[in-house]
PDB file of C-alpha atoms in Angstrom:
ATOM      1  CA  ASP A   1     -65.091 -34.401 -12.566  1.00  0.00           C
ATOM      2  CA  VAL A   2     -65.969 -31.121 -10.202  1.00  0.00           C
ATOM      3  CA  LYS A   3     -62.930 -29.005  -9.670  1.00  0.00           C
ATOM      4  CA  VAL A   4     -62.586 -26.553  -7.253  1.00  0.00           C
ATOM      5  CA  THR A   5     -59.450 -24.141  -6.949  1.00  0.00           C
ATOM      6  CA  GLN A   6     -57.889 -21.770  -4.671  1.00  0.00           C
ATOM      7  CA  SER A   7     -55.489 -19.358  -5.512  1.00  0.00           C
ATOM      8  CA  SER A   8     -52.730 -20.084  -3.044  1.00  0.00           C
ATOM      9  CA  ARG A   9     -52.032 -23.453  -1.149  1.00  0.00           C
ATOM     10  CA  TYR A  10     -49.786 -21.269   1.535  1.00  0.00           C
ATOM     11  CA  LEU A  11     -49.982 -17.673   2.313  1.00  0.00           C
ATOM     12  CA  VAL A  12     -47.932 -15.491   4.717  1.00  0.00           C
ATOM     13  CA  LYS A  13     -49.146 -11.876   5.949  1.00  0.00           C
ATOM     14  CA  ARG A  14     -48.794  -9.141   8.327  1.00  0.00           C
ATOM     15  CA  THR A  15     -51.198  -7.891  10.757  1.00  0.00           C
ATOM     16  CA  GLY A  16     -53.187  -5.085   9.373  1.00  0.00           C
ATOM     17  CA  GLU A  17     -52.831  -6.355   5.652  1.00  0.00           C
ATOM     18  CA  LYS A  18     -55.721  -6.817   3.473  1.00  0.00           C
ATOM     19  CA  VAL A  19     -55.958 -10.163   2.270  1.00  0.00           C
ATOM     20  CA  PHE A  20     -57.778 -12.029  -0.660  1.00  0.00           C
ATOM     21  CA  LEU A  21     -58.561 -15.579  -1.102  1.00  0.00           C
ATOM     22  CA  GLU A  22     -59.921 -16.522  -4.325  1.00  0.00           C
ATOM     23  CA  CYS A  23     -62.180 -19.611  -5.011  1.00  0.00           C
ATOM     24  CA  VAL A  24     -63.057 -20.694  -8.237  1.00  0.00           C
ATOM     25  CA  GLN A  25     -65.525 -23.802  -9.629  1.00  0.00           C
ATOM     26  CA  ASP A  26     -65.914 -24.975 -13.157  1.00  0.00           C
ATOM     27  CA  MET A  27     -69.014 -26.773 -12.620  1.00  0.00           C
ATOM     28  CA  ASP A  28     -71.543 -23.931 -12.811  1.00  0.00           C
ATOM     29  CA  HIS A  29     -73.023 -24.651  -9.529  1.00  0.00           C
ATOM     30  CA  GLU A  30     -75.332 -22.296  -7.800  1.00  0.00           C
ATOM     31  CA  ASN A  31     -73.748 -22.572  -3.848  1.00  0.00           C
ATOM     32  CA  MET A  32     -70.293 -21.378  -2.918  1.00  0.00           C
ATOM     33  CA  PHE A  33     -69.141 -21.488   0.462  1.00  0.00           C
ATOM     34  CA  TRP A  34     -66.040 -20.385   2.699  1.00  0.00           C
ATOM     35  CA  TYR A  35     -65.005 -22.249   5.731  1.00  0.00           C
ATOM     36  CA  ARG A  36     -61.912 -21.714   8.397  1.00  0.00           C
ATOM     37  CA  GLN A  37     -60.520 -25.328   9.841  1.00  0.00           C
ATOM     38  CA  ASP A  38     -59.066 -25.264  13.312  1.00  0.00           C
ATOM     39  CA  PRO A  39     -57.616 -28.110  15.112  1.00  0.00           C
ATOM     40  CA  GLY A  40     -60.323 -28.848  17.785  1.00  0.00           C
ATOM     41  CA  LEU A  41     -63.019 -26.700  16.242  1.00  0.00           C
ATOM     42  CA  GLY A  42     -63.909 -28.481  12.748  1.00  0.00           C
ATOM     43  CA  LEU A  43     -65.176 -26.768   9.993  1.00  0.00           C
ATOM     44  CA  ARG A  44     -66.821 -23.560  10.676  1.00  0.00           C
ATOM     45  CA  LEU A  45     -68.780 -21.741   8.081  1.00  0.00           C
ATOM     46  CA  ILE A  46     -67.826 -18.028   7.435  1.00  0.00           C
ATOM     47  CA  TYR A  47     -69.835 -17.027   4.755  1.00  0.00           C
ATOM     48  CA  PHE A  48     -71.844 -18.580   1.568  1.00  0.00           C
ATOM     49  CA  SER A  49     -73.656 -17.344  -1.373  1.00  0.00           C
ATOM     50  CA  TYR A  50     -76.459 -19.162  -3.426  1.00  0.00           C
ATOM     51  CA  ASP A  51     -76.537 -16.731  -6.701  1.00  0.00           C
ATOM     52  CA  VAL A  52     -74.155 -14.203  -8.010  1.00  0.00           C
ATOM     53  CA  LYS A  53     -73.962 -11.004  -6.027  1.00  0.00           C
ATOM     54  CA  MET A  54     -75.774 -12.647  -3.161  1.00  0.00           C
ATOM     55  CA  LYS A  55     -74.180 -13.221   0.325  1.00  0.00           C
ATOM     56  CA  GLU A  56     -75.289 -14.557   3.540  1.00  0.00           C
ATOM     57  CA  LYS A  57     -73.308 -14.549   6.837  1.00  0.00           C
ATOM     58  CA  GLY A  58     -72.350 -18.194   8.179  1.00  0.00           C
ATOM     59  CA  ASP A  59     -71.532 -18.862  11.815  1.00  0.00           C
ATOM     60  CA  ILE A  60     -68.208 -16.603  11.994  1.00  0.00           C
ATOM     61  CA  PRO A  61     -68.613 -13.891   9.844  1.00  0.00           C
ATOM     62  CA  GLU A  62     -66.733 -11.256  11.981  1.00  0.00           C
ATOM     63  CA  GLY A  63     -63.309  -9.737  10.604  1.00  0.00           C
ATOM     64  CA  TYR A  64     -64.352 -11.207   7.031  1.00  0.00           C
ATOM     65  CA  SER A  65     -66.124  -9.994   3.897  1.00  0.00           C
ATOM     66  CA  VAL A  66     -67.261 -11.799   0.391  1.00  0.00           C
ATOM     67  CA  SER A  67     -67.643 -11.083  -3.022  1.00  0.00           C
ATOM     68  CA  ARG A  68     -69.392 -12.891  -5.933  1.00  0.00           C
ATOM     69  CA  GLU A  69     -69.421 -10.922  -9.055  1.00  0.00           C
ATOM     70  CA  LYS A  70     -69.483 -14.127 -11.412  1.00  0.00           C
ATOM     71  CA  LYS A  71     -70.862 -17.260 -10.453  1.00  0.00           C
ATOM     72  CA  GLU A  72     -67.896 -19.313 -10.909  1.00  0.00           C
ATOM     73  CA  ARG A  73     -65.646 -17.057  -8.447  1.00  0.00           C
ATOM     74  CA  PHE A  74     -66.085 -16.418  -4.775  1.00  0.00           C
ATOM     75  CA  SER A  75     -63.754 -13.947  -3.161  1.00  0.00           C
ATOM     76  CA  LEU A  76     -63.037 -14.111   0.634  1.00  0.00           C
ATOM     77  CA  ILE A  77     -61.624 -10.724   2.196  1.00  0.00           C
ATOM     78  CA  LEU A  78     -59.948 -10.217   5.427  1.00  0.00           C
ATOM     79  CA  GLU A  79     -60.066  -6.332   5.688  1.00  0.00           C
ATOM     80  CA  SER A  80     -57.685  -6.181   8.135  1.00  0.00           C
ATOM     81  CA  ALA A  81     -56.099  -9.478   9.133  1.00  0.00           C
ATOM     82  CA  SER A  82     -55.234 -10.333  12.411  1.00  0.00           C
ATOM     83  CA  THR A  83     -52.935 -13.299  14.137  1.00  0.00           C
ATOM     84  CA  ASN A  84     -56.248 -15.209  15.362  1.00  0.00           C
ATOM     85  CA  GLN A  85     -57.211 -15.609  11.642  1.00  0.00           C
ATOM     86  CA  THR A  86     -54.398 -17.805  11.191  1.00  0.00           C
ATOM     87  CA  SER A  87     -56.121 -20.842   9.821  1.00  0.00           C
ATOM     88  CA  MET A  88     -56.817 -23.342   6.969  1.00  0.00           C
ATOM     89  CA  TYR A  89     -59.431 -21.664   4.534  1.00  0.00           C
ATOM     90  CA  LEU A  90     -61.628 -24.161   2.442  1.00  0.00           C
ATOM     91  CA  CYS A  91     -63.749 -23.186  -0.143  1.00  0.00           C
ATOM     92  CA  ALA A  92     -66.778 -25.301  -1.148  1.00  0.00           C
ATOM     93  CA  SER A  93     -69.392 -25.426  -3.940  1.00  0.00           C
ATOM     94  CA  SER A  94     -72.943 -27.277  -4.634  1.00  0.00           C
ATOM     95  CA  PRO A  95     -75.383 -27.813  -7.459  1.00  0.00           C
ATOM     96  CA  GLY A  96     -78.104 -26.386  -4.986  1.00  0.00           C
ATOM     97  CA  THR A  97     -80.683 -28.705  -4.230  1.00  0.00           C
ATOM     98  CA  MET A  98     -81.108 -30.025  -0.565  1.00  0.00           C
ATOM     99  CA  ARG A  99     -79.556 -33.312  -1.186  1.00  0.00           C
ATOM    100  CA  ASP A 100     -76.429 -32.107  -2.858  1.00  0.00           C
ATOM    101  CA  THR A 101     -73.065 -32.299  -1.099  1.00  0.00           C
ATOM    102  CA  GLN A 102     -70.374 -29.985  -1.530  1.00  0.00           C
ATOM    103  CA  TYR A 103     -67.125 -30.165  -3.190  1.00  0.00           C
ATOM    104  CA  PHE A 104     -64.150 -28.658  -1.609  1.00  0.00           C
ATOM    105  CA  GLY A 105     -61.117 -26.878  -2.978  1.00  0.00           C
ATOM    106  CA  PRO A 106     -57.761 -27.975  -1.812  1.00  0.00           C
ATOM    107  CA  GLY A 107     -57.495 -25.120   1.060  1.00  0.00           C
ATOM    108  CA  THR A 108     -55.103 -22.313   1.749  1.00  0.00           C
ATOM    109  CA  ARG A 109     -53.503 -22.160   4.816  1.00  0.00           C
ATOM    110  CA  LEU A 110     -53.038 -18.748   6.090  1.00  0.00           C
ATOM    111  CA  THR A 111     -50.423 -17.394   8.606  1.00  0.00           C
ATOM    112  CA  VAL A 112     -50.956 -14.156   9.930  1.00  0.00           C
ATOM    113  CA  LEU A 113     -47.530 -12.820  11.795  1.00  0.00           C
TER     114      LEU A 113
ATOM    115  CA  ARG B   1     -73.747 -28.572  23.230  1.00  0.00           C
ATOM    116  CA  LYS B   2     -72.217 -29.161  19.668  1.00  0.00           C
ATOM    117  CA  GLU B   3     -74.781 -29.747  16.876  1.00  0.00           C
ATOM    118  CA  VAL B   4     -72.849 -32.692  15.880  1.00  0.00           C
ATOM    119  CA  GLU B   5     -70.487 -34.711  17.964  1.00  0.00           C
ATOM    120  CA  GLN B   6     -67.977 -37.445  17.530  1.00  0.00           C
ATOM    121  CA  ASP B   7     -65.520 -39.139  19.648  1.00  0.00           C
ATOM    122  CA  PRO B   8     -62.211 -37.629  18.162  1.00  0.00           C
ATOM    123  CA  GLY B   9     -60.217 -40.796  18.634  1.00  0.00           C
ATOM    124  CA  PRO B  10     -57.518 -41.607  17.591  1.00  0.00           C
ATOM    125  CA  PHE B  11     -58.893 -45.086  16.921  1.00  0.00           C
ATOM    126  CA  ASN B  12     -55.315 -47.348  16.044  1.00  0.00           C
ATOM    127  CA  VAL B  13     -56.725 -50.569  14.671  1.00  0.00           C
ATOM    128  CA  PRO B  14     -54.537 -53.377  12.940  1.00  0.00           C
ATOM    129  CA  GLU B  15     -55.288 -54.243   9.212  1.00  0.00           C
ATOM    130  CA  GLY B  16     -58.088 -56.358   8.910  1.00  0.00           C
ATOM    131  CA  ALA B  17     -59.998 -55.031  11.792  1.00  0.00           C
ATOM    132  CA  THR B  18     -63.803 -53.984  11.860  1.00  0.00           C
ATOM    133  CA  VAL B  19     -64.134 -50.627  13.154  1.00  0.00           C
ATOM    134  CA  ALA B  20     -67.046 -48.335  13.912  1.00  0.00           C
ATOM    135  CA  PHE B  21     -67.653 -44.566  14.415  1.00  0.00           C
ATOM    136  CA  ASN B  22     -70.853 -43.038  16.159  1.00  0.00           C
ATOM    137  CA  CYS B  23     -72.032 -39.488  15.737  1.00  0.00           C
ATOM    138  CA  THR B  24     -74.907 -37.906  17.353  1.00  0.00           C
ATOM    139  CA  TYR B  25     -76.419 -34.695  16.241  1.00  0.00           C
ATOM    140  CA  SER B  26     -78.739 -32.108  17.990  1.00  0.00           C
ATOM    141  CA  ASN B  27     -81.359 -30.491  15.582  1.00  0.00           C
ATOM    142  CA  SER B  28     -84.109 -32.936  14.805  1.00  0.00           C
ATOM    143  CA  ALA B  29     -85.249 -31.003  11.915  1.00  0.00           C
ATOM    144  CA  SER B  30     -81.722 -31.973  10.163  1.00  0.00           C
ATOM    145  CA  GLN B  31     -82.665 -32.894   6.609  1.00  0.00           C
ATOM    146  CA  SER B  32     -79.340 -35.123   5.258  1.00  0.00           C
ATOM    147  CA  PHE B  33     -76.706 -36.817   6.374  1.00  0.00           C
ATOM    148  CA  PHE B  34     -73.217 -37.852   4.939  1.00  0.00           C
ATOM    149  CA  TRP B  35     -69.884 -38.956   6.033  1.00  0.00           C
ATOM    150  CA  TYR B  36     -66.391 -37.297   4.554  1.00  0.00           C
ATOM    151  CA  ARG B  37     -63.203 -38.329   4.428  1.00  0.00           C
ATOM    152  CA  GLN B  38     -60.417 -35.989   5.166  1.00  0.00           C
ATOM    153  CA  ASP B  39     -56.588 -36.987   4.579  1.00  0.00           C
ATOM    154  CA  CYS B  40     -53.796 -35.240   6.102  1.00  0.00           C
ATOM    155  CA  ARG B  41     -53.395 -31.962   4.624  1.00  0.00           C
ATOM    156  CA  LYS B  42     -56.035 -32.432   2.247  1.00  0.00           C
ATOM    157  CA  GLU B  43     -59.485 -31.177   1.802  1.00  0.00           C
ATOM    158  CA  PRO B  44     -62.711 -33.007   2.903  1.00  0.00           C
ATOM    159  CA  LYS B  45     -64.611 -35.524   0.216  1.00  0.00           C
ATOM    160  CA  LEU B  46     -67.484 -37.214   0.374  1.00  0.00           C
ATOM    161  CA  LEU B  47     -67.583 -40.896   1.335  1.00  0.00           C
ATOM    162  CA  MET B  48     -71.235 -41.789   1.210  1.00  0.00           C
ATOM    163  CA  SER B  49     -74.599 -40.348   2.059  1.00  0.00           C
ATOM    164  CA  VAL B  50     -76.597 -41.846   4.660  1.00  0.00           C
ATOM    165  CA  TYR B  51     -80.194 -42.882   4.345  1.00  0.00           C
ATOM    166  CA  SER B  52     -82.790 -43.982   6.697  1.00  0.00           C
ATOM    167  CA  SER B  53     -82.795 -47.476   5.097  1.00  0.00           C
ATOM    168  CA  GLY B  54     -78.889 -47.754   5.724  1.00  0.00           C
ATOM    169  CA  ASN B  55     -76.863 -48.236   3.000  1.00  0.00           C
ATOM    170  CA  GLU B  56     -73.314 -50.020   1.972  1.00  0.00           C
ATOM    171  CA  ASP B  57     -70.761 -49.304  -0.203  1.00  0.00           C
ATOM    172  CA  GLY B  58     -68.324 -51.869  -0.282  1.00  0.00           C
ATOM    173  CA  ARG B  59     -66.682 -52.355   2.839  1.00  0.00           C
ATOM    174  CA  PHE B  60     -68.182 -49.390   4.266  1.00  0.00           C
ATOM    175  CA  THR B  61     -71.952 -49.455   5.756  1.00  0.00           C
ATOM    176  CA  ALA B  62     -73.710 -46.521   7.106  1.00  0.00           C
ATOM    177  CA  GLN B  63     -76.526 -46.318   9.173  1.00  0.00           C
ATOM    178  CA  LEU B  64     -79.035 -43.700  10.594  1.00  0.00           C
ATOM    179  CA  ASN B  65     -81.286 -43.748  13.500  1.00  0.00           C
ATOM    180  CA  ARG B  66     -83.635 -40.326  13.351  1.00  0.00           C
ATOM    181  CA  ALA B  67     -85.180 -41.346  16.609  1.00  0.00           C
ATOM    182  CA  SER B  68     -82.054 -41.467  18.449  1.00  0.00           C
ATOM    183  CA  GLN B  69     -80.570 -38.728  16.236  1.00  0.00           C
ATOM    184  CA  TYR B  70     -77.943 -40.900  15.474  1.00  0.00           C
ATOM    185  CA  ILE B  71     -75.361 -41.737  12.657  1.00  0.00           C
ATOM    186  CA  SER B  72     -73.017 -44.640  12.083  1.00  0.00           C
ATOM    187  CA  LEU B  73     -70.174 -45.726   9.834  1.00  0.00           C
ATOM    188  CA  LEU B  74     -68.734 -49.282  10.156  1.00  0.00           C
ATOM    189  CA  ILE B  75     -65.751 -49.946   7.983  1.00  0.00           C
ATOM    190  CA  ARG B  76     -64.949 -54.000   7.809  1.00  0.00           C
ATOM    191  CA  ASP B  77     -61.521 -55.410   6.745  1.00  0.00           C
ATOM    192  CA  SER B  78     -59.545 -52.228   7.618  1.00  0.00           C
ATOM    193  CA  LYS B  79     -56.999 -51.088   5.125  1.00  0.00           C
ATOM    194  CA  LEU B  80     -53.828 -49.059   5.507  1.00  0.00           C
ATOM    195  CA  SER B  81     -55.236 -46.515   3.074  1.00  0.00           C
ATOM    196  CA  ASP B  82     -58.401 -46.193   5.269  1.00  0.00           C
ATOM    197  CA  SER B  83     -56.301 -44.080   7.419  1.00  0.00           C
ATOM    198  CA  ALA B  84     -57.998 -40.646   7.878  1.00  0.00           C
ATOM    199  CA  THR B  85     -60.021 -38.161   9.703  1.00  0.00           C
ATOM    200  CA  TYR B  86     -63.689 -39.332   9.166  1.00  0.00           C
ATOM    201  CA  LEU B  87     -66.426 -36.479   9.379  1.00  0.00           C
ATOM    202  CA  CYS B  88     -70.034 -36.616  10.249  1.00  0.00           C
ATOM    203  CA  VAL B  89     -71.639 -34.196   8.592  1.00  0.00           C
ATOM    204  CA  VAL B  90     -75.558 -33.056   8.715  1.00  0.00           C
ATOM    205  CA  ARG B  91     -77.381 -30.810   6.818  1.00  0.00           C
ATOM    206  CA  THR B  92     -80.130 -28.455   8.140  1.00  0.00           C
ATOM    207  CA  SER B  93     -82.980 -26.734   6.962  1.00  0.00           C
ATOM    208  CA  ARG B  94     -81.945 -23.304   8.497  1.00  0.00           C
ATOM    209  CA  TYR B  95     -80.909 -21.679   5.230  1.00  0.00           C
ATOM    210  CA  ASN B  96     -83.495 -21.668   2.362  1.00  0.00           C
ATOM    211  CA  GLN B  97     -80.749 -22.170  -0.447  1.00  0.00           C
ATOM    212  CA  GLY B  98     -78.698 -25.510  -0.502  1.00  0.00           C
ATOM    213  CA  GLY B  99     -79.342 -25.793   3.081  1.00  0.00           C
ATOM    214  CA  LYS B 100     -76.092 -25.497   5.559  1.00  0.00           C
ATOM    215  CA  LEU B 101     -73.803 -28.432   6.296  1.00  0.00           C
ATOM    216  CA  ILE B 102     -72.828 -29.064   9.978  1.00  0.00           C
ATOM    217  CA  PHE B 103     -69.502 -30.547  10.245  1.00  0.00           C
ATOM    218  CA  GLY B 104     -68.419 -32.947  13.574  1.00  0.00           C
ATOM    219  CA  GLN B 105     -64.644 -32.737  14.332  1.00  0.00           C
ATOM    220  CA  GLY B 106     -64.034 -35.614  12.928  1.00  0.00           C
ATOM    221  CA  THR B 107     -62.636 -39.323  14.355  1.00  0.00           C
ATOM    222  CA  GLU B 108     -59.025 -39.920  13.484  1.00  0.00           C
ATOM    223  CA  LEU B 109     -58.357 -43.234  12.042  1.00  0.00           C
ATOM    224  CA  SER B 110     -54.990 -44.866  12.104  1.00  0.00           C
ATOM    225  CA  VAL B 111     -54.843 -48.638  10.671  1.00  0.00           C
ATOM    226  CA  LYS B 112     -51.479 -50.075  11.204  1.00  0.00           C
ATOM    227  CA  PRO B 113     -49.782 -53.021   9.547  1.00  0.00           C
TER     228      PRO B 113
END
């Protein structure tokens, strides 16, 4: 079974703090993704990576950065957290062919006060 | 106009009912189509892929109409455990590696005894 894990299920941070969200997958997948999910807006892609040290902007990259130093790990960084970044953050991975589905981690519910 | 549109519901149905969800997508170059299921406070999980010829998995039937850019999911003999949000998902060819998934907002289903 594919397993995607995220470092925290719940996180509370203050405005202006630097926040790191970690994601690890154990299936040697090429592609990894970060989404945020908000009521009424669905899942929106923040960043994705199709190889180590490679990254591509998704639909809403502003205020975020990512790091992929190892194939199994994809980190999302909020350089200076703001209240509008309060959301559910979901990491996903996929093997890399066009027909492959994505496997999601359990999510991190981030609250920025 | 949203790239993937679904009726958000909620659909409230009795056990044993047949329920149908519809979804439209705007990008005619879309490559692959899926239905994901998301339980409350959980991550999305693949329910089934959708093929042009239509496909069935037990009580679930998915159909794709490329000409009308329309996807459907039919659930027969609804069970209480079917209560969840069903996400219509489309893969575009916009990115060169792995494609990009576009998620609909989801349709909420509540099956009552």
